[in-house]
Amino acid sequence: MFSLTVSPRFYETDAFGHVNNTVVPGWFEAAREPIFRIFCPDMDIKKMNLILARIEVDFVAQIYYGSEVELKTGIEKIGNSSFTVVQEAYQGGKLVARGRAVQVYFDHELQKSGPVPEVYRAQLAEQLIKA
Amino acid sequence: MFSLTVSPRFYETDAFGHVNNTVVPGWFEAAREPIFRIFCPDMDIKKMNLILARIEVDFVAQIYYGSEVELKTGIEKIGNSSFTVVQEAYQGGKLVARGRAVQVYFDHELQKSGPVPEVYRAQLAEQLIKA
Amino acid sequence: MFSLTVSPRFYETDAFGHVNNTVVPGWFEAAREPIFRIFCPDMDIKKMNLILARIEVDFVAQIYYGSEVELKTGIEKIGNSSFTVVQEAYQGGKLVARGRAVQVYFDHELQKSGPVPEVYRAQLAEQLIKA
Amino acid sequence: MFSLTVSPRFYETDAFGHVNNTVVPGWFEAAREPIFRIFCPDMDIKKMNLILARIEVDFVAQIYYGSEVELKTGIEKIGNSSFTVVQEAYQGGKLVARGRAVQVYFDHELQKSGPVPEVYRAQLAEQLIKA
């Protein structure tokens, strides 16, 4: 699985005193960057051929300011024109959030979604999570 | 259903030229404010007895800068200690995103979740969506 | 002066229980939208010929969740190739923040800053604040 | 000077294709964390006795997605009840933004600002920038 460590930023907390829930989808997007790089190695964003179709997040425990969070990212399933990313956030070794993101391959020339090309599919397969 | 209209802010766009996906959970949180007011009429956030357990968002279409977005919020299901909020975002009359949020009643005295009290349950029931 | 009213969003609060300071530059950007429209009436952002060179914000008083904030925006000074925007935030009729933004006219054809064309200058002048 | 390295997140870009200007005050807040720790070593935010009075940011050059940004933070001036933080952002070794933050010492018992206690003053002095 890919791993990214973030330090909660003070502005990411809310009046309950913890990290606000709406911050987690942003962290998970940041943690999917190695997947973006598979589809767009030079990070020229204009050429990025991925669309985000759906996210899910389960908020498992409070996330605190002042201690690092590790984000783990793997691939759960590779379909024809889409694939499902699974993501987990850990703080102090404890699972605090879990998420999924469904990314769809988008062909800019045809201006529609299409089958994920084999070259990308192989690299995604390396990150497949064992069930 | 509750309704809130927002104007996409420029900083909410991303390099693809549209509103970034991670912005939508924040809009939906803002659109749940009438529900927060049911549980916390004086908006003294310290007394808020709701926890967010889960969100789901389906990104149906691009959301553009320069035109208002209407957010509709209703209740899909009222369980024993939790309830499910359904939310939709429309731009130019077209559905652009759809979401769910599972909120859990949290009793601060007992420091654990518990049954949603009848007084709140009745107000939530008024916002129930017909299946 | 241009006016925009925003409702603080819960995720915009921080662990101190008020709206986080870093939120205010975003609100002020949103409140400058009528100025962006002067330079880019169709809001086709690719054609926007303005660059932000500098911001200043004075945080005058706490900004609370649960009550609207009015943002007022005017022009303080029009220079040769730049102009200075002044902005104020009021909550409950009380000044809570004050800011400045220096915007520079940027000529995309020449790929450099240049004199603000007369057509825009006239519209900016209508929003000049009396000293 | 304190140093913090951040990777621009995709949601921090805007429709111009670069990191949005309103993101920088948030990065600079994150980069002031070592200063927050001086005043609040256990990071129990409720006890934090600092208020932010003012920020300034000069946007010197575009900030791009896909490459790290180093944030440097030092102390410019220590006054009686306030001190001025200077901050710089570098990408690829090039200065891209520069800022100041004026922080005021706030005595919670007296509920007003007051002289910065000597114990903090000494630690701030270690970070003073040579003019």
Coordinates of C-alpha atoms in Angstrom, one line a residue:
Chain A
M1 CA 0.0 0.0 0.0
F2 CA 1.1 3.6 -0.6
S3 CA 1.7 5.6 2.6
L4 CA 1.6 9.3 3.3
T5 CA 2.1 10.9 6.6
V6 CA 0.4 14.2 7.4
S7 CA 0.5 16.5 10.4
P8 CA -3.0 17.9 11.2
R9 CA -2.9 21.6 10.7
F10 CA -4.5 23.9 13.2
Y11 CA -7.0 25.3 10.7
E12 CA -8.2 21.7 10.0
T13 CA -9.6 21.5 13.6
D14 CA -13.1 22.6 14.4
A15 CA -15.0 24.0 17.4
F16 CA -15.3 20.4 18.8
G17 CA -11.5 20.6 19.3
H18 CA -10.7 17.8 16.8
V19 CA -9.9 17.6 13.1
N20 CA -13.1 18.4 11.2
N21 CA -14.6 15.5 9.3
T22 CA -14.6 17.3 6.0
V23 CA -10.8 17.5 6.1
V24 CA -10.4 13.7 5.6
P25 CA -11.6 13.5 2.0
G26 CA -8.9 16.1 1.2
W27 CA -6.2 14.1 3.0
F28 CA -7.4 11.0 1.1
E29 CA -7.1 12.9 -2.2
A30 CA -3.6 13.9 -1.3
A31 CA -2.8 10.2 -0.4
R32 CA -4.0 9.1 -3.9
E33 CA -1.3 11.1 -5.5
P34 CA 0.9 8.0 -6.3
I35 CA -2.2 6.7 -8.2
F36 CA -2.4 10.0 -10.1
R37 CA 1.3 9.6 -11.0
I38 CA 0.5 6.2 -12.5
F39 CA -1.9 7.9 -15.0
C40 CA 0.1 11.1 -15.3
P41 CA 3.8 10.5 -14.6
D42 CA 4.9 14.1 -15.4
M43 CA 2.1 15.5 -13.3
D44 CA 0.9 17.7 -16.1
I45 CA -2.6 17.8 -14.7
K46 CA -4.2 18.8 -18.0
K47 CA -3.5 15.3 -19.3
M48 CA -4.9 13.5 -16.3
N49 CA -7.4 11.0 -17.6
L50 CA -9.1 10.1 -14.3
I51 CA -12.5 11.2 -12.9
L52 CA -13.7 10.7 -9.3
A53 CA -17.1 9.1 -9.3
R54 CA -17.7 8.4 -5.7
I55 CA -16.2 8.6 -2.2
E56 CA -17.2 7.0 1.1
V57 CA -15.6 7.7 4.5
D58 CA -16.3 6.0 7.8
F59 CA -15.2 8.1 10.7
V60 CA -14.0 5.6 13.2
A61 CA -12.5 7.7 16.0
Q62 CA -11.6 11.3 16.8
I63 CA -8.6 12.7 15.1
Y64 CA -6.5 15.0 17.3
Y65 CA -4.3 18.0 16.6
G66 CA -0.6 17.6 17.6
S67 CA 0.1 14.1 16.4
E68 CA 0.8 12.7 13.0
V69 CA -1.6 10.7 10.8
E70 CA -0.6 7.9 8.5
L71 CA -2.7 7.4 5.4
K72 CA -2.5 4.1 3.6
T73 CA -3.8 3.6 0.1
G74 CA -4.4 0.4 -1.9
I75 CA -6.6 -0.9 -4.7
E76 CA -9.6 -3.0 -3.8
K77 CA -11.0 -3.8 -7.2
I78 CA -10.2 -3.1 -10.8
G79 CA -13.2 -3.1 -13.1
N80 CA -13.5 -2.4 -16.8
S81 CA -13.6 1.4 -16.9
S82 CA -13.2 2.1 -13.2
F83 CA -11.3 1.0 -10.1
T84 CA -11.9 1.2 -6.4
V85 CA -9.3 2.7 -4.0
V86 CA -9.3 1.8 -0.3
Q87 CA -7.8 4.2 2.2
E88 CA -7.2 4.1 5.9
A89 CA -6.0 6.8 8.4
Y90 CA -4.1 5.9 11.5
Q91 CA -3.2 8.1 14.4
G92 CA -1.0 6.7 17.2
G93 CA -1.3 3.3 15.5
K94 CA -5.1 3.3 15.8
L95 CA -7.5 3.3 12.9
V96 CA -9.4 6.6 12.9
A97 CA -11.0 6.7 9.4
R98 CA -11.5 4.4 6.5
G99 CA -12.6 5.3 2.9
R100 CA -13.2 4.3 -0.6
A101 CA -12.8 6.2 -3.8
V102 CA -14.2 5.1 -7.2
Q103 CA -12.0 6.5 -10.0
V104 CA -13.2 6.3 -13.6
Y105 CA -10.9 6.2 -16.6
F106 CA -11.8 9.1 -18.9
D107 CA -10.7 9.3 -22.5
H108 CA -10.2 13.0 -23.4
E109 CA -10.2 12.3 -27.2
L110 CA -13.5 10.5 -27.1
Q111 CA -14.7 12.8 -24.3
K112 CA -16.2 9.8 -22.4
S113 CA -15.2 7.1 -20.0
G114 CA -13.6 3.9 -21.4
P115 CA -11.7 0.8 -20.5
V116 CA -8.7 1.3 -18.3
P117 CA -5.7 0.7 -20.6
E118 CA -3.6 -2.4 -19.9
V119 CA -0.5 -0.3 -19.1
Y120 CA -2.2 1.4 -16.1
R121 CA -4.1 -1.8 -15.1
A122 CA -0.8 -3.6 -14.5
Q123 CA 0.5 -0.9 -12.2
L124 CA -2.8 -0.8 -10.3
A125 CA -2.8 -4.5 -9.9
E126 CA 0.5 -4.3 -7.9
Q127 CA -1.3 -2.3 -5.3
L128 CA -4.2 -4.8 -5.0
I129 CA -5.2 -5.5 -1.3
K130 CA -5.6 -9.2 -0.4
A131 CA -9.2 -9.8 0.6
Chain B
M1 CA -36.3 19.3 2.4
F2 CA -34.0 22.0 3.7
S3 CA -32.5 24.2 1.0
L4 CA -29.2 26.2 1.0
T5 CA -27.8 28.0 -2.0
V6 CA -24.0 28.5 -2.2
S7 CA -21.9 30.4 -4.8
P8 CA -18.8 28.4 -5.6
R9 CA -15.8 30.3 -4.4
F10 CA -12.8 30.7 -6.7
Y11 CA -10.5 28.9 -4.2
E12 CA -12.9 26.0 -4.3
T13 CA -12.0 25.3 -8.0
D14 CA -9.0 23.1 -8.9
A15 CA -6.5 22.8 -11.8
F16 CA -9.2 20.9 -13.8
G17 CA -11.1 24.2 -13.9
H18 CA -14.1 23.0 -11.9
V19 CA -15.1 22.8 -8.3
N20 CA -12.8 20.3 -6.6
N21 CA -14.5 17.1 -5.3
T22 CA -13.3 17.5 -1.8
V23 CA -15.3 20.8 -1.5
V24 CA -18.7 19.0 -1.7
P25 CA -18.5 17.3 1.7
G26 CA -17.9 20.8 3.2
W27 CA -21.0 22.2 1.4
F28 CA -23.1 19.3 2.5
E29 CA -21.9 19.9 6.1
A30 CA -23.0 23.5 5.8
A31 CA -26.4 22.3 4.3
R32 CA -26.9 20.1 7.4
E33 CA -26.9 23.2 9.7
P34 CA -30.8 23.2 10.0
I35 CA -30.3 19.6 11.4
F36 CA -27.7 20.8 13.8
R37 CA -30.1 23.5 14.9
I38 CA -32.7 20.8 15.8
F39 CA -30.2 19.3 18.2
C40 CA -28.7 22.6 19.4
P41 CA -31.2 25.4 18.9
D42 CA -28.9 28.1 20.4
M43 CA -26.0 26.9 18.3
D44 CA -23.8 26.6 21.4
I45 CA -21.6 24.0 19.7
K46 CA -20.2 22.6 23.0
K47 CA -23.6 21.1 23.7
M48 CA -24.0 19.5 20.3
N49 CA -24.8 15.9 20.8
L50 CA -24.3 14.6 17.3
I51 CA -21.4 12.7 15.8
L52 CA -20.8 12.1 12.1
A53 CA -20.2 8.4 11.5
R54 CA -20.1 8.2 7.7
I55 CA -20.4 10.1 4.5
E56 CA -20.9 9.0 0.9
V57 CA -20.8 11.3 -2.1
D58 CA -21.6 10.5 -5.7
F59 CA -20.1 13.0 -8.1
V60 CA -22.7 13.1 -10.9
A61 CA -21.5 16.0 -13.1
Q62 CA -18.9 18.8 -13.2
I63 CA -19.6 21.7 -10.9
Y64 CA -18.7 25.1 -12.4
Y65 CA -17.5 28.3 -11.0
G66 CA -19.7 31.3 -11.8
S67 CA -23.1 29.9 -11.2
E68 CA -25.0 29.1 -7.9
V69 CA -25.5 25.6 -6.5
E70 CA -28.6 24.6 -4.6
L71 CA -28.2 22.0 -1.8
K72 CA -31.2 20.0 -0.7
T73 CA -31.2 18.1 2.5
G74 CA -33.7 15.6 3.9
I75 CA -33.9 12.6 6.2
E76 CA -33.9 9.1 4.6
K77 CA -34.1 6.9 7.7
I78 CA -34.3 7.3 11.4
G79 CA -32.8 4.4 13.3
N80 CA -32.5 3.8 17.0
S81 CA -29.3 5.8 17.8
S82 CA -28.6 7.2 14.4
F83 CA -30.3 8.7 11.3
T84 CA -29.3 9.0 7.7
V85 CA -29.4 12.3 5.9
V86 CA -29.7 12.5 2.1
Q87 CA -28.3 15.5 0.2
E88 CA -28.4 16.6 -3.3
A89 CA -26.6 19.4 -5.2
Y90 CA -28.1 21.1 -8.2
Q91 CA -26.5 23.6 -10.6
G92 CA -28.6 25.1 -13.3
G93 CA -31.4 22.8 -12.4
K94 CA -29.2 19.7 -13.0
L95 CA -28.2 17.2 -10.4
V96 CA -24.4 17.4 -9.9
A97 CA -23.8 15.5 -6.7
R98 CA -25.7 13.3 -4.3
G99 CA -24.7 12.3 -0.8
R100 CA -25.5 10.6 2.5
A101 CA -24.4 11.4 6.0
V102 CA -25.0 9.0 9.0
Q103 CA -25.3 11.0 12.2
V104 CA -25.2 9.3 15.6
Y105 CA -26.8 10.6 18.7
F106 CA -24.1 11.0 21.4
D107 CA -24.9 11.4 25.0
H108 CA -22.3 13.6 26.6
E109 CA -23.2 12.6 30.2
L110 CA -22.8 8.9 29.5
Q111 CA -20.0 9.6 27.0
K112 CA -21.5 7.2 24.5
S113 CA -24.0 6.9 21.8
G114 CA -27.6 6.3 22.7
P115 CA -31.2 6.3 21.4
V116 CA -32.2 9.5 19.6
P117 CA -34.6 11.3 22.1
E118 CA -38.2 11.5 21.0
V119 CA -38.2 15.3 20.9
Y120 CA -35.5 15.3 18.1
R121 CA -37.0 12.3 16.4
A122 CA -40.3 14.1 15.8
Q123 CA -38.5 17.0 14.2
L124 CA -36.4 14.7 12.0
A125 CA -39.5 12.8 10.9
E126 CA -40.9 16.1 9.4
Q127 CA -38.0 16.0 7.0
L128 CA -38.4 12.4 5.9
I129 CA -38.1 11.8 2.2
K130 CA -40.9 9.7 0.6
A131 CA -39.3 6.6 -0.9
Chain C
M1 CA -19.0 49.3 -2.0
F2 CA -19.8 45.7 -3.1
S3 CA -21.4 43.6 -0.4
L4 CA -21.5 39.8 0.1
T5 CA -23.0 38.0 3.1
V6 CA -21.6 34.7 4.1
S7 CA -22.7 32.2 6.9
P8 CA -19.7 30.8 8.7
R9 CA -19.5 27.1 8.0
F10 CA -18.8 24.7 10.8
Y11 CA -15.7 23.4 9.2
E12 CA -14.4 27.0 9.1
T13 CA -14.2 27.0 12.9
D14 CA -11.2 25.8 14.8
A15 CA -10.4 24.4 18.2
F16 CA -10.5 27.8 19.8
G17 CA -14.3 27.7 19.0
H18 CA -14.3 30.6 16.5
V19 CA -13.8 31.0 12.8
N20 CA -10.2 30.3 12.0
N21 CA -8.1 33.2 10.8
T22 CA -7.0 31.5 7.6
V23 CA -10.6 31.4 6.5
V24 CA -10.9 35.2 6.1
P25 CA -8.6 35.5 3.1
G26 CA -10.9 33.0 1.3
W27 CA -14.0 35.0 2.2
F28 CA -12.3 38.2 1.0
E29 CA -11.4 36.4 -2.3
A30 CA -15.1 35.4 -2.7
A31 CA -16.1 39.0 -1.9
R32 CA -13.8 40.3 -4.7
E33 CA -15.8 38.4 -7.3
P34 CA -17.6 41.6 -8.6
I35 CA -14.1 42.9 -9.3
F36 CA -13.2 39.7 -11.2
R37 CA -16.4 40.2 -13.2
I38 CA -15.3 43.7 -14.3
F39 CA -12.2 42.1 -15.9
C40 CA -13.9 38.9 -17.0
P41 CA -17.6 39.5 -17.5
D42 CA -18.4 36.0 -18.8
M43 CA -16.4 34.5 -15.9
D44 CA -14.3 32.4 -18.3
I45 CA -11.5 32.2 -15.9
K46 CA -8.9 31.3 -18.5
K47 CA -9.2 34.9 -19.8
M48 CA -8.8 36.5 -16.4
N49 CA -6.0 39.1 -16.6
L50 CA -5.5 39.8 -12.9
I51 CA -2.8 38.6 -10.6
L52 CA -2.9 38.9 -6.8
A53 CA 0.3 40.4 -5.6
R54 CA -0.3 41.0 -1.9
I55 CA -2.9 40.6 0.9
E56 CA -3.0 42.1 4.4
V57 CA -5.6 41.2 7.0
D58 CA -6.1 42.7 10.4
F59 CA -8.1 40.5 12.8
V60 CA -10.1 42.9 14.8
A61 CA -12.4 40.7 16.8
Q62 CA -13.5 37.0 17.1
I63 CA -15.8 35.7 14.4
Y64 CA -18.4 33.4 15.7
Y65 CA -20.3 30.4 14.2
G66 CA -24.0 30.8 14.0
S67 CA -24.4 34.4 12.8
E68 CA -23.9 35.9 9.3
V69 CA -20.9 38.0 8.3
E70 CA -21.2 40.9 5.8
L71 CA -18.2 41.5 3.6
K72 CA -17.7 45.0 2.1
T73 CA -15.3 45.6 -0.8
G74 CA -14.2 48.9 -2.3
I75 CA -11.2 50.3 -4.2
E76 CA -8.7 52.3 -2.2
K77 CA -6.2 53.3 -4.9
I78 CA -5.8 52.8 -8.7
G79 CA -2.2 52.9 -9.8
N80 CA -0.7 52.4 -13.2
S81 CA -0.6 48.6 -13.5
S82 CA -2.1 47.7 -10.1
F83 CA -4.9 48.7 -7.8
T84 CA -5.6 48.2 -4.1
V85 CA -8.8 46.7 -2.8
V86 CA -10.0 47.4 0.7
Q87 CA -12.3 44.9 2.4
E88 CA -14.1 44.8 5.7
A89 CA -16.0 42.0 7.6
Y90 CA -18.8 42.8 9.9
Q91 CA -20.7 40.4 12.3
G92 CA -23.6 41.7 14.2
G93 CA -22.9 45.2 12.9
K94 CA -19.4 45.1 14.4
L95 CA -16.1 45.2 12.5
V96 CA -14.3 41.9 12.9
A97 CA -11.7 42.0 10.2
R98 CA -10.2 44.4 7.7
G99 CA -8.0 43.7 4.7
R100 CA -6.3 44.9 1.6
A101 CA -5.5 43.1 -1.7
V102 CA -3.2 44.4 -4.3
Q103 CA -4.2 43.2 -7.8
V104 CA -2.0 43.6 -10.8
Y105 CA -3.1 43.8 -14.4
F106 CA -1.5 41.0 -16.4
D107 CA -1.4 41.0 -20.1
H108 CA -1.5 37.4 -21.4
E109 CA -0.3 38.3 -24.9
L110 CA 2.8 40.0 -23.6
Q111 CA 3.1 37.6 -20.6
K112 CA 3.8 40.4 -18.3
S113 CA 2.1 43.1 -16.2
G114 CA 1.0 46.3 -17.8
P115 CA -1.1 49.4 -17.4
V116 CA -4.7 48.8 -16.4
P117 CA -6.7 49.5 -19.6
E118 CA -9.0 52.6 -19.4
V119 CA -12.2 50.5 -19.8
Y120 CA -11.5 48.7 -16.5
R121 CA -10.1 51.8 -14.8
A122 CA -13.4 53.6 -15.2
Q123 CA -15.4 50.8 -13.6
L124 CA -12.9 50.5 -10.7
A125 CA -13.1 54.3 -10.1
E126 CA -16.9 53.9 -9.4
Q127 CA -16.0 51.8 -6.4
L128 CA -13.4 54.2 -5.0
I129 CA -13.6 54.8 -1.3
K130 CA -13.6 58.4 0.0
A131 CA -10.6 58.9 2.1
Chain D
M1 CA 14.7 29.5 11.3
F2 CA 12.1 26.8 11.7
S3 CA 11.5 24.8 8.5
L4 CA 8.5 22.8 7.4
T5 CA 8.2 21.1 4.0
V6 CA 4.7 20.6 2.5
S7 CA 3.6 19.0 -0.7
P8 CA 0.9 21.0 -2.5
R9 CA -2.4 19.0 -2.4
F10 CA -4.4 18.8 -5.6
Y11 CA -7.5 20.5 -3.9
E12 CA -5.2 23.4 -3.1
T13 CA -4.8 24.3 -6.8
D14 CA -7.4 26.5 -8.5
A15 CA -8.7 27.0 -12.1
F16 CA -5.6 29.0 -13.0
G17 CA -3.7 25.7 -12.6
H18 CA -1.5 26.7 -9.7
V19 CA -1.8 26.7 -5.9
N20 CA -4.5 29.2 -4.9
N21 CA -3.3 32.3 -3.0
T22 CA -5.7 31.7 -0.1
V23 CA -3.8 28.4 0.7
V24 CA -0.6 30.2 1.6
P25 CA -1.9 31.7 4.9
G26 CA -2.9 28.2 5.9
W27 CA 0.6 26.8 5.2
F28 CA 2.2 29.7 7.1
E29 CA -0.1 28.9 10.1
A30 CA 1.1 25.3 9.9
A31 CA 4.7 26.5 9.7
R32 CA 4.2 28.5 12.9
E33 CA 3.5 25.4 14.9
P34 CA 7.0 25.4 16.5
I35 CA 6.1 28.8 17.9
F36 CA 2.7 27.5 19.2
R37 CA 4.7 24.8 21.0
I38 CA 6.9 27.4 22.7
F39 CA 3.7 28.8 24.3
C40 CA 1.9 25.6 24.7
P41 CA 4.4 22.7 24.9
D42 CA 1.8 20.0 25.5
M43 CA -0.3 21.3 22.5
D44 CA -3.4 21.5 24.8
I45 CA -4.9 24.2 22.6
K46 CA -7.3 25.4 25.3
K47 CA -4.3 26.8 27.1
M48 CA -2.8 28.6 24.1
N49 CA -2.3 32.2 25.1
L50 CA -1.6 33.7 21.7
I51 CA -3.9 35.7 19.4
L52 CA -3.3 36.4 15.7
A53 CA -3.6 40.2 15.1
R54 CA -2.5 40.6 11.5
I55 CA -1.1 38.8 8.5
E56 CA 0.6 40.0 5.4
V57 CA 1.5 37.9 2.4
D58 CA 3.4 38.9 -0.8
F59 CA 2.8 36.5 -3.6
V60 CA 6.2 36.5 -5.4
A61 CA 5.8 33.7 -8.0
Q62 CA 3.4 31.0 -9.0
I63 CA 3.3 27.9 -6.8
Y64 CA 3.0 24.7 -8.8
Y65 CA 1.4 21.3 -8.0
G66 CA 3.8 18.4 -8.1
S67 CA 6.8 19.8 -6.3
E68 CA 7.5 20.4 -2.6
V69 CA 7.5 23.8 -0.9
E70 CA 9.8 24.7 2.0
L71 CA 8.4 27.1 4.6
K72 CA 10.9 29.0 6.7
T73 CA 9.8 30.8 9.8
G74 CA 11.7 33.2 12.1
I75 CA 11.1 36.1 14.4
E76 CA 11.6 39.6 13.1
K77 CA 10.8 41.7 16.2
I78 CA 9.7 41.1 19.8
G79 CA 7.6 44.0 21.2
N80 CA 6.1 44.3 24.6
S81 CA 2.9 42.4 24.2
S82 CA 3.3 41.2 20.7
F83 CA 5.9 39.8 18.3
T84 CA 6.3 39.7 14.5
V85 CA 6.9 36.4 12.7
V86 CA 8.5 36.4 9.2
Q87 CA 7.8 33.5 6.9
E88 CA 9.1 32.6 3.4
A89 CA 8.0 29.9 1.0
Y90 CA 10.5 28.3 -1.5
Q91 CA 9.8 26.0 -4.3
G92 CA 12.7 24.5 -6.3
G93 CA 15.0 26.8 -4.4
K94 CA 13.1 29.9 -5.5
L95 CA 11.2 32.4 -3.3
V96 CA 7.5 32.1 -4.1
A97 CA 5.9 33.9 -1.2
R98 CA 6.8 35.9 1.8
G99 CA 4.7 36.8 4.9
R100 CA 4.4 38.3 8.3
A101 CA 2.2 37.4 11.2
V102 CA 1.7 39.6 14.3
Q103 CA 1.0 37.5 17.3
V104 CA -0.3 39.0 20.6
Y105 CA 0.2 37.5 24.0
F106 CA -3.2 37.0 25.6
D107 CA -3.6 36.5 29.3
H108 CA -6.6 34.2 29.8
E109 CA -6.9 35.0 33.5
L110 CA -7.1 38.8 32.9
Q111 CA -8.9 38.2 29.6
K112 CA -6.7 40.7 27.9
S113 CA -3.4 41.1 26.1
G114 CA -0.3 41.6 28.3
P115 CA 3.5 41.6 28.2
V116 CA 5.0 38.5 26.7
P117 CA 6.5 36.6 29.8
E118 CA 10.3 36.4 29.9
V119 CA 10.3 32.6 29.6
Y120 CA 8.7 32.8 26.1
R121 CA 10.6 35.9 25.2
A122 CA 14.0 34.1 25.5
Q123 CA 12.9 31.2 23.3
L124 CA 11.6 33.6 20.7
A125 CA 14.8 35.6 20.8
E126 CA 16.7 32.4 19.7
Q127 CA 14.8 32.6 16.4
L128 CA 15.4 36.3 15.7
I129 CA 16.4 37.0 12.1
K130 CA 19.5 39.2 11.6
A131 CA 18.5 42.4 9.8

